[in-house]
PDB file of C-alpha atoms and ligand atoms in Angstrom:
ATOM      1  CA  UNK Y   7       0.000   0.000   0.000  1.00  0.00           C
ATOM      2  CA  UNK Y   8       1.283   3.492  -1.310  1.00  0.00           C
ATOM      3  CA  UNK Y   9       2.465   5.828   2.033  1.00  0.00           C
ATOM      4  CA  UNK Y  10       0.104   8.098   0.767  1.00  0.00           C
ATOM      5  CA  UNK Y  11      -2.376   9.389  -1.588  1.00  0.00           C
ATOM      6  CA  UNK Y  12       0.288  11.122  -3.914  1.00  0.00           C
ATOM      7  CA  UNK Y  13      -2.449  13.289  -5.487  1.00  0.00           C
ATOM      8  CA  UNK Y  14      -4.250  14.433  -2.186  1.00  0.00           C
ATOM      9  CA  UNK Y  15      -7.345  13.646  -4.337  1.00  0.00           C
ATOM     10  CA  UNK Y  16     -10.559  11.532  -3.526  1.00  0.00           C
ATOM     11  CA  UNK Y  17     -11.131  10.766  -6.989  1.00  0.00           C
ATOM     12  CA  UNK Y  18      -9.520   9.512 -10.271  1.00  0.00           C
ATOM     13  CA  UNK Y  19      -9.463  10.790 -13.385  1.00  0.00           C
ATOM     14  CA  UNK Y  20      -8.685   9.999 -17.298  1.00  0.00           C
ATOM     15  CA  UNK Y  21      -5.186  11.596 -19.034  1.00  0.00           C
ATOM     16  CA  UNK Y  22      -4.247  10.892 -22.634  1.00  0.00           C
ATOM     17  CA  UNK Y  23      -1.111  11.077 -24.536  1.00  0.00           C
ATOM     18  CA  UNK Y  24      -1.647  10.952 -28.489  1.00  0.00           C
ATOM     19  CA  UNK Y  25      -0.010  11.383 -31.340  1.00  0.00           C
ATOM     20  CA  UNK Y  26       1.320  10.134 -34.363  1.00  0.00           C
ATOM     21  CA  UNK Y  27       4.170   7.369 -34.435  1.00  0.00           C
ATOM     22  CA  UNK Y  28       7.885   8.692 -33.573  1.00  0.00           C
ATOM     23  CA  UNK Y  29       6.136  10.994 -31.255  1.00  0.00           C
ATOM     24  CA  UNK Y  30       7.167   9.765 -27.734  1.00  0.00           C
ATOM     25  CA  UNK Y  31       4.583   8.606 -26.653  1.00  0.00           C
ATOM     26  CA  UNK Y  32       5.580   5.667 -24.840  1.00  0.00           C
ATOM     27  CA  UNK Y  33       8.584   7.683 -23.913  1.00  0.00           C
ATOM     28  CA  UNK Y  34       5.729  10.084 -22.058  1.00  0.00           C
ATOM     29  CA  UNK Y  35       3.822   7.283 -20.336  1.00  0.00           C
ATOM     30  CA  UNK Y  36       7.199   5.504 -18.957  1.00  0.00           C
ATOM     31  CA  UNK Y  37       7.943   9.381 -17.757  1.00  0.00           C
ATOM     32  CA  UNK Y  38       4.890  10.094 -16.479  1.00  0.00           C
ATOM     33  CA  UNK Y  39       5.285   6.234 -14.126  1.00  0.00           C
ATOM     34  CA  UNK Y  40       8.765   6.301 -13.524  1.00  0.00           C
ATOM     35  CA  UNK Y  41       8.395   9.651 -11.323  1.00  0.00           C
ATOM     36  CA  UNK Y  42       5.048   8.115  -9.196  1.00  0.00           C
ATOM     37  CA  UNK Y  43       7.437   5.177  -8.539  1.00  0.00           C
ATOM     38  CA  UNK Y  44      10.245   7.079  -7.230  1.00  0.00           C
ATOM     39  CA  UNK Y  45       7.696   8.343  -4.409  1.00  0.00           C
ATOM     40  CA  UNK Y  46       6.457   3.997  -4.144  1.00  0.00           C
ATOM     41  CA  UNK Y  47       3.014   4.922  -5.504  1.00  0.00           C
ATOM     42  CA  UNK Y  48       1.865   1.797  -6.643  1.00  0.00           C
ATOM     43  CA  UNK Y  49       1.281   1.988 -10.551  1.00  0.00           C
ATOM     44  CA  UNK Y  50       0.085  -1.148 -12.966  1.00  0.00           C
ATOM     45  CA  UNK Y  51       1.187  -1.032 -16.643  1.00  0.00           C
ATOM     46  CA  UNK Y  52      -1.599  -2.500 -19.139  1.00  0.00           C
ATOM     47  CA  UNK Y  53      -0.747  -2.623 -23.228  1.00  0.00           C
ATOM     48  CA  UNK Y  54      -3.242  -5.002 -25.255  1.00  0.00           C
ATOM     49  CA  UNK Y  55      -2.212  -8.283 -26.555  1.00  0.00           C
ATOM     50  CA  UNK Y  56      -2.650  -7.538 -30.314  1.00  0.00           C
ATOM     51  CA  UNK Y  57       0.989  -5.454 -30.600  1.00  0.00           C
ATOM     52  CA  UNK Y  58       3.877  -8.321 -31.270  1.00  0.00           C
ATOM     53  CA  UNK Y  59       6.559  -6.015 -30.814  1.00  0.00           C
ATOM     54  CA  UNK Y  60       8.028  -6.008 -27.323  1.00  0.00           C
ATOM     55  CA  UNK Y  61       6.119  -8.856 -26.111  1.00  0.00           C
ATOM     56  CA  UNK Y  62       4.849  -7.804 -22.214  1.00  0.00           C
ATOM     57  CA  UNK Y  63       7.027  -4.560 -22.189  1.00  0.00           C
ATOM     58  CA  UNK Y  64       6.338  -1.269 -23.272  1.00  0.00           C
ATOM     59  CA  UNK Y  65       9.205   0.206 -25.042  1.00  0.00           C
ATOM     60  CA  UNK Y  66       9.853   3.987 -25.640  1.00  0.00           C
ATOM     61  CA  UNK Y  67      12.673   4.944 -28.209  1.00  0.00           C
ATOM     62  CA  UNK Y  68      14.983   6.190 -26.473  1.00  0.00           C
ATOM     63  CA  UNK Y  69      15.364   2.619 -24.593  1.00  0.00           C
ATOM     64  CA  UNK Y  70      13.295   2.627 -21.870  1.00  0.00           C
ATOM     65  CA  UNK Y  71      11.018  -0.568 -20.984  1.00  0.00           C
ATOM     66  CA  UNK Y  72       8.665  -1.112 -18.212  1.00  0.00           C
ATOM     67  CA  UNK Y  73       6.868  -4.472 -18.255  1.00  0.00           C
ATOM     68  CA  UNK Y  74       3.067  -4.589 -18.717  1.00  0.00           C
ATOM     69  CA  UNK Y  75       0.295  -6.885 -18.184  1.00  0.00           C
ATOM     70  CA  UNK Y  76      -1.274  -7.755 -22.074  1.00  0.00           C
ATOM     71  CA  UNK Y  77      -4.597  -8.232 -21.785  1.00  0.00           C
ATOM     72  CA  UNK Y  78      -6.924 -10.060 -24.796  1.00  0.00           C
ATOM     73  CA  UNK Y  79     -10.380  -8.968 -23.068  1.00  0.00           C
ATOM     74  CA  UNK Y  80     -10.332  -5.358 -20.903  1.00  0.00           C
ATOM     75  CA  UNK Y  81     -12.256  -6.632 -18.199  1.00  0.00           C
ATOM     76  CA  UNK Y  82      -9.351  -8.780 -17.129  1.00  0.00           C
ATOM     77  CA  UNK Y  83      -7.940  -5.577 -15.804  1.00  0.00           C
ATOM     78  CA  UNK Y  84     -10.626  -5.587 -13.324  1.00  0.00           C
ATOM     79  CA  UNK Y  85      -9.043  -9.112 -12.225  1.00  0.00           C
ATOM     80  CA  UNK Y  86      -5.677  -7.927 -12.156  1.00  0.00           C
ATOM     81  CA  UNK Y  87      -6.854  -4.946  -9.485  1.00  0.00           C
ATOM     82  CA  UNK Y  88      -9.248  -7.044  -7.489  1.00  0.00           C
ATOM     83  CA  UNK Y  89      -6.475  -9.502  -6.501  1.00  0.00           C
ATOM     84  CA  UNK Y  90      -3.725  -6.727  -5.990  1.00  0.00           C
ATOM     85  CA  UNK Y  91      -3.613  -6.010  -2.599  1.00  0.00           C
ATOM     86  CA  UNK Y  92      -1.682  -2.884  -3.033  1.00  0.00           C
ATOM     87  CA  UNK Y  93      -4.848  -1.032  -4.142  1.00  0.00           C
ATOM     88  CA  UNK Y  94      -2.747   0.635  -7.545  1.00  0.00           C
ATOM     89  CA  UNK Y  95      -3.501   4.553  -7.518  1.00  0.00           C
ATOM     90  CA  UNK Y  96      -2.473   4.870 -11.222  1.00  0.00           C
ATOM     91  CA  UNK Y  97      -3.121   2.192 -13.960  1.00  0.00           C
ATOM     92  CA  UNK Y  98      -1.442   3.075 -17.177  1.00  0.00           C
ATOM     93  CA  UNK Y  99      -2.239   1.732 -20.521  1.00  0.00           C
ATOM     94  CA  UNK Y 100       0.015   1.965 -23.814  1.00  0.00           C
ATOM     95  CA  UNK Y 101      -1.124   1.577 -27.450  1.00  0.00           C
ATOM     96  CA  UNK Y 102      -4.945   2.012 -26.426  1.00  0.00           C
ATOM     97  CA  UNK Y 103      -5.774   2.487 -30.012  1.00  0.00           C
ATOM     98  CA  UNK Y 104      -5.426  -1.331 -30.227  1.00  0.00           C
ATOM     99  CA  UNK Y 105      -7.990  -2.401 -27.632  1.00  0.00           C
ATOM    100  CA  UNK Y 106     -11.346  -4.089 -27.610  1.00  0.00           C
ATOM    101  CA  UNK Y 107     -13.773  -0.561 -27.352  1.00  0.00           C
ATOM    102  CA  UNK Y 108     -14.920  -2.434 -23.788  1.00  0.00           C
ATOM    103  CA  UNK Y 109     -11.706  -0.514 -22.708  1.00  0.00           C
ATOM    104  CA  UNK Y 110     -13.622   2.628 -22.965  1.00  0.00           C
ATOM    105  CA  UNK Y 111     -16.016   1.846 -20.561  1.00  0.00           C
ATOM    106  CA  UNK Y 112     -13.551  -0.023 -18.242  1.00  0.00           C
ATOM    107  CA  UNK Y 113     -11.575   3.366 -18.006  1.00  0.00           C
ATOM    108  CA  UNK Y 114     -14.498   5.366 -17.258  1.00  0.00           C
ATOM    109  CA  UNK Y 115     -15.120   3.286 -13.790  1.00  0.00           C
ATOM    110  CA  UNK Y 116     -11.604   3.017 -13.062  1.00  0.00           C
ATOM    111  CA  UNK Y 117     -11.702   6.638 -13.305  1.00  0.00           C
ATOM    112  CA  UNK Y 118     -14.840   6.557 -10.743  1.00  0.00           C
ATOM    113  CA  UNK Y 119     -13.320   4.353  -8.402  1.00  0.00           C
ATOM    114  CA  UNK Y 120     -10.216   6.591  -8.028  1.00  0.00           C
ATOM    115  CA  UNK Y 121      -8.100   5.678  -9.868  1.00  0.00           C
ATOM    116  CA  UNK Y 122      -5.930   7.980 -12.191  1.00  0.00           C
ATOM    117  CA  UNK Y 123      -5.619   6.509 -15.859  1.00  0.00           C
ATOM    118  CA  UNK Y 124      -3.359   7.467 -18.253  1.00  0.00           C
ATOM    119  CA  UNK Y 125      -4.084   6.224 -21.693  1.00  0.00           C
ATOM    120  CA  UNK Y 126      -1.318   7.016 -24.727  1.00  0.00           C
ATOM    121  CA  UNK Y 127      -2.059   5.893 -28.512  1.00  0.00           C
ATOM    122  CA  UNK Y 128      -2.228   6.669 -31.980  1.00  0.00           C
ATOM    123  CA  UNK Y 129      -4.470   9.199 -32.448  1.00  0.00           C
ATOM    124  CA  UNK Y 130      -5.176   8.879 -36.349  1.00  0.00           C
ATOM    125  CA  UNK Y 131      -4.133   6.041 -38.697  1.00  0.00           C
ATOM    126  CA  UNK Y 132      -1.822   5.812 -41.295  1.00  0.00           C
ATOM    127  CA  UNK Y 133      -4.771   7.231 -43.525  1.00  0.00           C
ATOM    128  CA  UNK Y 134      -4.916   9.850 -41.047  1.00  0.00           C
ATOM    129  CA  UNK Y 135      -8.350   9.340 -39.885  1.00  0.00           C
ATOM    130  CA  UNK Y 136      -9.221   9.380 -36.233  1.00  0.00           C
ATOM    131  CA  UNK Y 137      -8.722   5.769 -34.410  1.00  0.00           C
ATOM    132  CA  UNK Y 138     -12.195   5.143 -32.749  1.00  0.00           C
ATOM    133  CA  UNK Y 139     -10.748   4.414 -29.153  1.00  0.00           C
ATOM    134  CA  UNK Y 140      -8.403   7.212 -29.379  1.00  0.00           C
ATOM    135  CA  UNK Y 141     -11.009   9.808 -30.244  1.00  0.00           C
ATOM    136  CA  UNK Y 142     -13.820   8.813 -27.219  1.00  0.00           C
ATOM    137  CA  UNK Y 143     -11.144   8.872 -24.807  1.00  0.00           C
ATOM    138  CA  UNK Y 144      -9.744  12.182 -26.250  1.00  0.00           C
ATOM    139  CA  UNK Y 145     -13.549  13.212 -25.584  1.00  0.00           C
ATOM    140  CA  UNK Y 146     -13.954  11.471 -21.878  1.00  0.00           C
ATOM    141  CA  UNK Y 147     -10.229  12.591 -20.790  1.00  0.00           C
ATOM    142  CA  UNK Y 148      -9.804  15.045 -18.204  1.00  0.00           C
ATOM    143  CA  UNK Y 149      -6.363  16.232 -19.733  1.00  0.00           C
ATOM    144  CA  UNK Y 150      -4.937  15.340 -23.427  1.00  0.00           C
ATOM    145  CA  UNK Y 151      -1.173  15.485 -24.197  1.00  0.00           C
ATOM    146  CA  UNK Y 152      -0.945  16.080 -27.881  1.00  0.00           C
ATOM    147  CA  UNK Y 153       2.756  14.848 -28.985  1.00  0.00           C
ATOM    148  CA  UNK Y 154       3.796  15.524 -32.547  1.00  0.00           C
ATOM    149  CA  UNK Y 155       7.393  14.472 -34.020  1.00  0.00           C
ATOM    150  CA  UNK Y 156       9.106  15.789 -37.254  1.00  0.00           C
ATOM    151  CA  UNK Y 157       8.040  15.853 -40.779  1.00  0.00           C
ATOM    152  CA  UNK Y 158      11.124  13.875 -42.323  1.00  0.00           C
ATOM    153  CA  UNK Y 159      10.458  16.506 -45.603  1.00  0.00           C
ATOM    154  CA  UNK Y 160      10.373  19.473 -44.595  1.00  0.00           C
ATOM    155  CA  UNK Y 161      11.270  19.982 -40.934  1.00  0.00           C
ATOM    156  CA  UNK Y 162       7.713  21.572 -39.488  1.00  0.00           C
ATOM    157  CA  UNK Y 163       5.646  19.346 -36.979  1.00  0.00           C
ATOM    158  CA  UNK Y 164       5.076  16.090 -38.074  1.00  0.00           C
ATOM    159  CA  UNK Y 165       1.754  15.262 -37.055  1.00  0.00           C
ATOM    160  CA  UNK Y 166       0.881  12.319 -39.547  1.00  0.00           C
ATOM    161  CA  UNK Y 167       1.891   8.561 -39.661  1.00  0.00           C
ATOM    162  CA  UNK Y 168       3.198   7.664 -42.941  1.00  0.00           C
ATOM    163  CA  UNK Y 169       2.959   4.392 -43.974  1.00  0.00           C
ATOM    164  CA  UNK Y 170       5.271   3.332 -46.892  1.00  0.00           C
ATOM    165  CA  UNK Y 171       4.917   0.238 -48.516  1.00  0.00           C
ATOM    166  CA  UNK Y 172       8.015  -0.756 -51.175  1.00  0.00           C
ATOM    167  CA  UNK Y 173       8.982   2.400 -51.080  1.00  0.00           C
ATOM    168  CA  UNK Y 174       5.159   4.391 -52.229  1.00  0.00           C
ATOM    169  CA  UNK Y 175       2.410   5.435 -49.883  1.00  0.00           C
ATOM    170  CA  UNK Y 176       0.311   2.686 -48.859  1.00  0.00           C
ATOM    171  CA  UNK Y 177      -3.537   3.172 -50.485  1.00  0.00           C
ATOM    172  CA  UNK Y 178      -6.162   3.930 -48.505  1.00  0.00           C
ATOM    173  CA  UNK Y 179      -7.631   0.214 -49.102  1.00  0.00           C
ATOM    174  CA  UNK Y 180      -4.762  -1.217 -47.206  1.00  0.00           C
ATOM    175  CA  UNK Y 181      -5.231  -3.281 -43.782  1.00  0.00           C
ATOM    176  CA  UNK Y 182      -5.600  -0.184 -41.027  1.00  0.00           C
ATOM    177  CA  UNK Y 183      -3.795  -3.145 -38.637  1.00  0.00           C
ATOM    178  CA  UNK Y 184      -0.258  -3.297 -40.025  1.00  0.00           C
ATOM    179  CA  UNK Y 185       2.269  -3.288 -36.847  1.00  0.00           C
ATOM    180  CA  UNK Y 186       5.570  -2.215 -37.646  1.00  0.00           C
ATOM    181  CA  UNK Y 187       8.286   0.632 -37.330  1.00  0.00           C
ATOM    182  CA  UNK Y 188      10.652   2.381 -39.532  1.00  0.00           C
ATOM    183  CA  UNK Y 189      10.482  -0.156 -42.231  1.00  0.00           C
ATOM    184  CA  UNK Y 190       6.826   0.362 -42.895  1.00  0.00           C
ATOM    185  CA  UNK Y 191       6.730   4.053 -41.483  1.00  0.00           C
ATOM    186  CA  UNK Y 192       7.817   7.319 -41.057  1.00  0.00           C
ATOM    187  CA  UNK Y 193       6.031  10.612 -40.113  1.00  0.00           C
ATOM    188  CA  UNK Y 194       5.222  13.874 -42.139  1.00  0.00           C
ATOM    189  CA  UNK Y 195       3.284  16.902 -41.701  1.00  0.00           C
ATOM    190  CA  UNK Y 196      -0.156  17.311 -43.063  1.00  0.00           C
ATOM    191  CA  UNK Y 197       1.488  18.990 -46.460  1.00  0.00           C
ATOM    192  CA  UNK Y 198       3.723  15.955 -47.367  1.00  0.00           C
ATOM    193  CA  UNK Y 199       1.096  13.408 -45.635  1.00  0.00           C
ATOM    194  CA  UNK Y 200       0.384  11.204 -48.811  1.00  0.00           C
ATOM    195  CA  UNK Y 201      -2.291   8.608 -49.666  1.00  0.00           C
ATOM    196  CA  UNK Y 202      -3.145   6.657 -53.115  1.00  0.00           C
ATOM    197  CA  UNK Y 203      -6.465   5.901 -53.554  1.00  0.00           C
ATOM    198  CA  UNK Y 204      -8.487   8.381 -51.102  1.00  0.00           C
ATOM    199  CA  UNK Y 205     -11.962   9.535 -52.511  1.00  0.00           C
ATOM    200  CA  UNK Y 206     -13.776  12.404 -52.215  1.00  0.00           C
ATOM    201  CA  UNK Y 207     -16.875  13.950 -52.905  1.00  0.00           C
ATOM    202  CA  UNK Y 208     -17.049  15.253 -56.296  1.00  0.00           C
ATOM    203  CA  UNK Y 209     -17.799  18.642 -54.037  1.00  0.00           C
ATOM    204  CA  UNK Y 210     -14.750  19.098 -52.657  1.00  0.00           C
ATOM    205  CA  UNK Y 211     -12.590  17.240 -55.599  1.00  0.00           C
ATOM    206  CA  UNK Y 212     -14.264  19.990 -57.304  1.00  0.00           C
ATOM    207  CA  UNK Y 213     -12.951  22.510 -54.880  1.00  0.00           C
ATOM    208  CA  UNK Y 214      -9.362  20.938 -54.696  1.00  0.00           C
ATOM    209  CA  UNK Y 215      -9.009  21.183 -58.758  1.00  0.00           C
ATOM    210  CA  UNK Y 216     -10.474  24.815 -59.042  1.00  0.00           C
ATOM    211  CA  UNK Y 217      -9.729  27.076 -55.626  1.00  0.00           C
ATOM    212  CA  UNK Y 218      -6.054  29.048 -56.200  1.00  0.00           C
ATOM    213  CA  UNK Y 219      -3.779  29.045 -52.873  1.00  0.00           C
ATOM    214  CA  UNK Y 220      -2.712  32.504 -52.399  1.00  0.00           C
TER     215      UNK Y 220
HETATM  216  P1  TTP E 306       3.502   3.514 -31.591  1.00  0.00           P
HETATM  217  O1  TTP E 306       3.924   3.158 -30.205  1.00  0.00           O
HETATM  218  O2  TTP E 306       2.453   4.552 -31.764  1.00  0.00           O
HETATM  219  O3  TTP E 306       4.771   3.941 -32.408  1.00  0.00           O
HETATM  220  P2  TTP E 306       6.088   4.615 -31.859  1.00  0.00           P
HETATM  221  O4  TTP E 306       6.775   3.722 -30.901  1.00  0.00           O
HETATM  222  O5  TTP E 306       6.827   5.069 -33.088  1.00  0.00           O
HETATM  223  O6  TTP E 306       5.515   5.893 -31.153  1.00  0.00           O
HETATM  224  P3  TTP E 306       5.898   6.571 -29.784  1.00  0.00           P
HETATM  225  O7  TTP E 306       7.366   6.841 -29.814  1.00  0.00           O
HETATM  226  O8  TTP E 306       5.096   7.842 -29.841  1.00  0.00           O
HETATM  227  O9  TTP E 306       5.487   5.665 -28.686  1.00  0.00           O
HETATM  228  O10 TTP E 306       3.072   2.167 -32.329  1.00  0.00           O
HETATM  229  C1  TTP E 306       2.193   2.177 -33.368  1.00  0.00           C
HETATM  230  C2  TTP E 306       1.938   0.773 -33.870  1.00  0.00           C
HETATM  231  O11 TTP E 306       0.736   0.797 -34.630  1.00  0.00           O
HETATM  232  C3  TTP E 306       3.023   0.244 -34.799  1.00  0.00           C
HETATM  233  O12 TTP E 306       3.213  -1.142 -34.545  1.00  0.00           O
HETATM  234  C4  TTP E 306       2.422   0.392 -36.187  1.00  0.00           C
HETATM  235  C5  TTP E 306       0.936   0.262 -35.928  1.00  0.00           C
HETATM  236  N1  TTP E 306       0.067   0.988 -36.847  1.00  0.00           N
HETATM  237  C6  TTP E 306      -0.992   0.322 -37.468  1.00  0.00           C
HETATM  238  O13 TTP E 306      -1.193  -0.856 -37.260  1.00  0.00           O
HETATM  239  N2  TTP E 306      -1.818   1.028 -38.328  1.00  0.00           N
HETATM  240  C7  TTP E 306      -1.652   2.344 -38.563  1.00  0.00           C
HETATM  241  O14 TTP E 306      -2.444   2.912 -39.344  1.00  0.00           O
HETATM  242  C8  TTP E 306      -0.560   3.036 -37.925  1.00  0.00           C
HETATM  243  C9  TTP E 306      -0.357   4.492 -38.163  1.00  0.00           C
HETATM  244  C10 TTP E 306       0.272   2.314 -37.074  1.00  0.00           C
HETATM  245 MG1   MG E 307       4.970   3.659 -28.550  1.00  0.00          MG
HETATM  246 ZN1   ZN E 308       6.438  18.413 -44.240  1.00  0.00          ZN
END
């Protein structure tokens, strides 16, 4: 059991870290856990099961790993706090964008119960549009840490995943699931964020062809 209530609170609440890939992200969340654990506040690391990469760790970039539960279904992290006798003040859960959408409602009553969450994940896909899970908890959280890295063009935020795919930019029909890392991906700003294959209304493909940037 913690020495004491770190955040002199009585209740929890939800914070999200988002962000494209290269971001930090992970690098954030580790941050965010190492510090509680310097002062013993008891802290439980959650990432779902679906990411292959660091099997049961969360890994930031600059070489930092904490290990973490996986979980297949989110209401085993009700399990995993039921039986831990330390009573965790701060559950933290990486690549959120990945999870069954049960996880929204799980972190809404961890939240309830006290508990401070923090949540970090891909906010948009390679296609750039808005993960599901990353968006109602960007809605639900009580603070939002937007991370952005650097477009590998042209130097201004990068605040897009890139996916390349032998060398082109993937088409919008490809697989939204596609784990990977600098083989498959890189990150560019919105200008130099490209896409085969995306459709638009003939409205605004109208638009595009005819309005003249000043
Ligand atoms: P991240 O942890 O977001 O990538 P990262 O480690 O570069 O970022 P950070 O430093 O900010 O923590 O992992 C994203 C995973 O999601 C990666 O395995 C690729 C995958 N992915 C998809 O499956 N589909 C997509 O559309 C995108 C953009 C990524
Ligand atoms: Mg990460
Ligand atoms: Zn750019």
């Amino acid at each position: 059991m913690a020495k004491f209530n770190v955040f002199n609170r009585e209740y929890g609440w939800i914070e999200l870290i988002c962000g494209p890939m290269f971001a930090g992200k992970s690098e954030e969340l580790l941050r965010k856990i190492k510090r509680l654990e310097y002062a013993d506040v008891d802290c439980l690391l959650f990432k779902p099961k679906i990411d292959t990469r660091n099997k049961s760790l969360i890994k930031s970039r600059n070489g930092k790993k904490m290990l973490a539960i996986e979980f297949d279904d989110p209401f085993e992290i009700y399990d995993v706090l039921s039986k831990n006798v330390n009573h965790p003040q701060v559950v933290a859960i990486d690549e959120i964008q990945f999870a069954d959408p049960k996880i929204i409602e799980v972190v809404e009553v961890l939240a309830k119960k006290g508990i401070i969450v923090y949540a970090a994940g891909l906010d948009n896909d390679f296609r750039n549009n808005p993960f599901p899970i990353t968006s109602s908890l960007a809605s639900m959280a009580e603070h939002i840490t937007k991370l952005s890295a650097i477009c590998t063009e042209c130097g201004a935020p990068g605040t897009c995943t890139q996916r390349i795919i032998d060398g082109e930019p993937a088409s919008f029909n490809s697989p939204i699931f596609l784990i990977g890392n600098i083989e498959s991906y890189t990150v560019r700003c919105r200008n130099h964020h490209e896409i085969t294959d995306k459709k638009f209304s003939k409205k605004s493909d109208k638009f595009i062809k005819n309005y003249k940037e000043i």
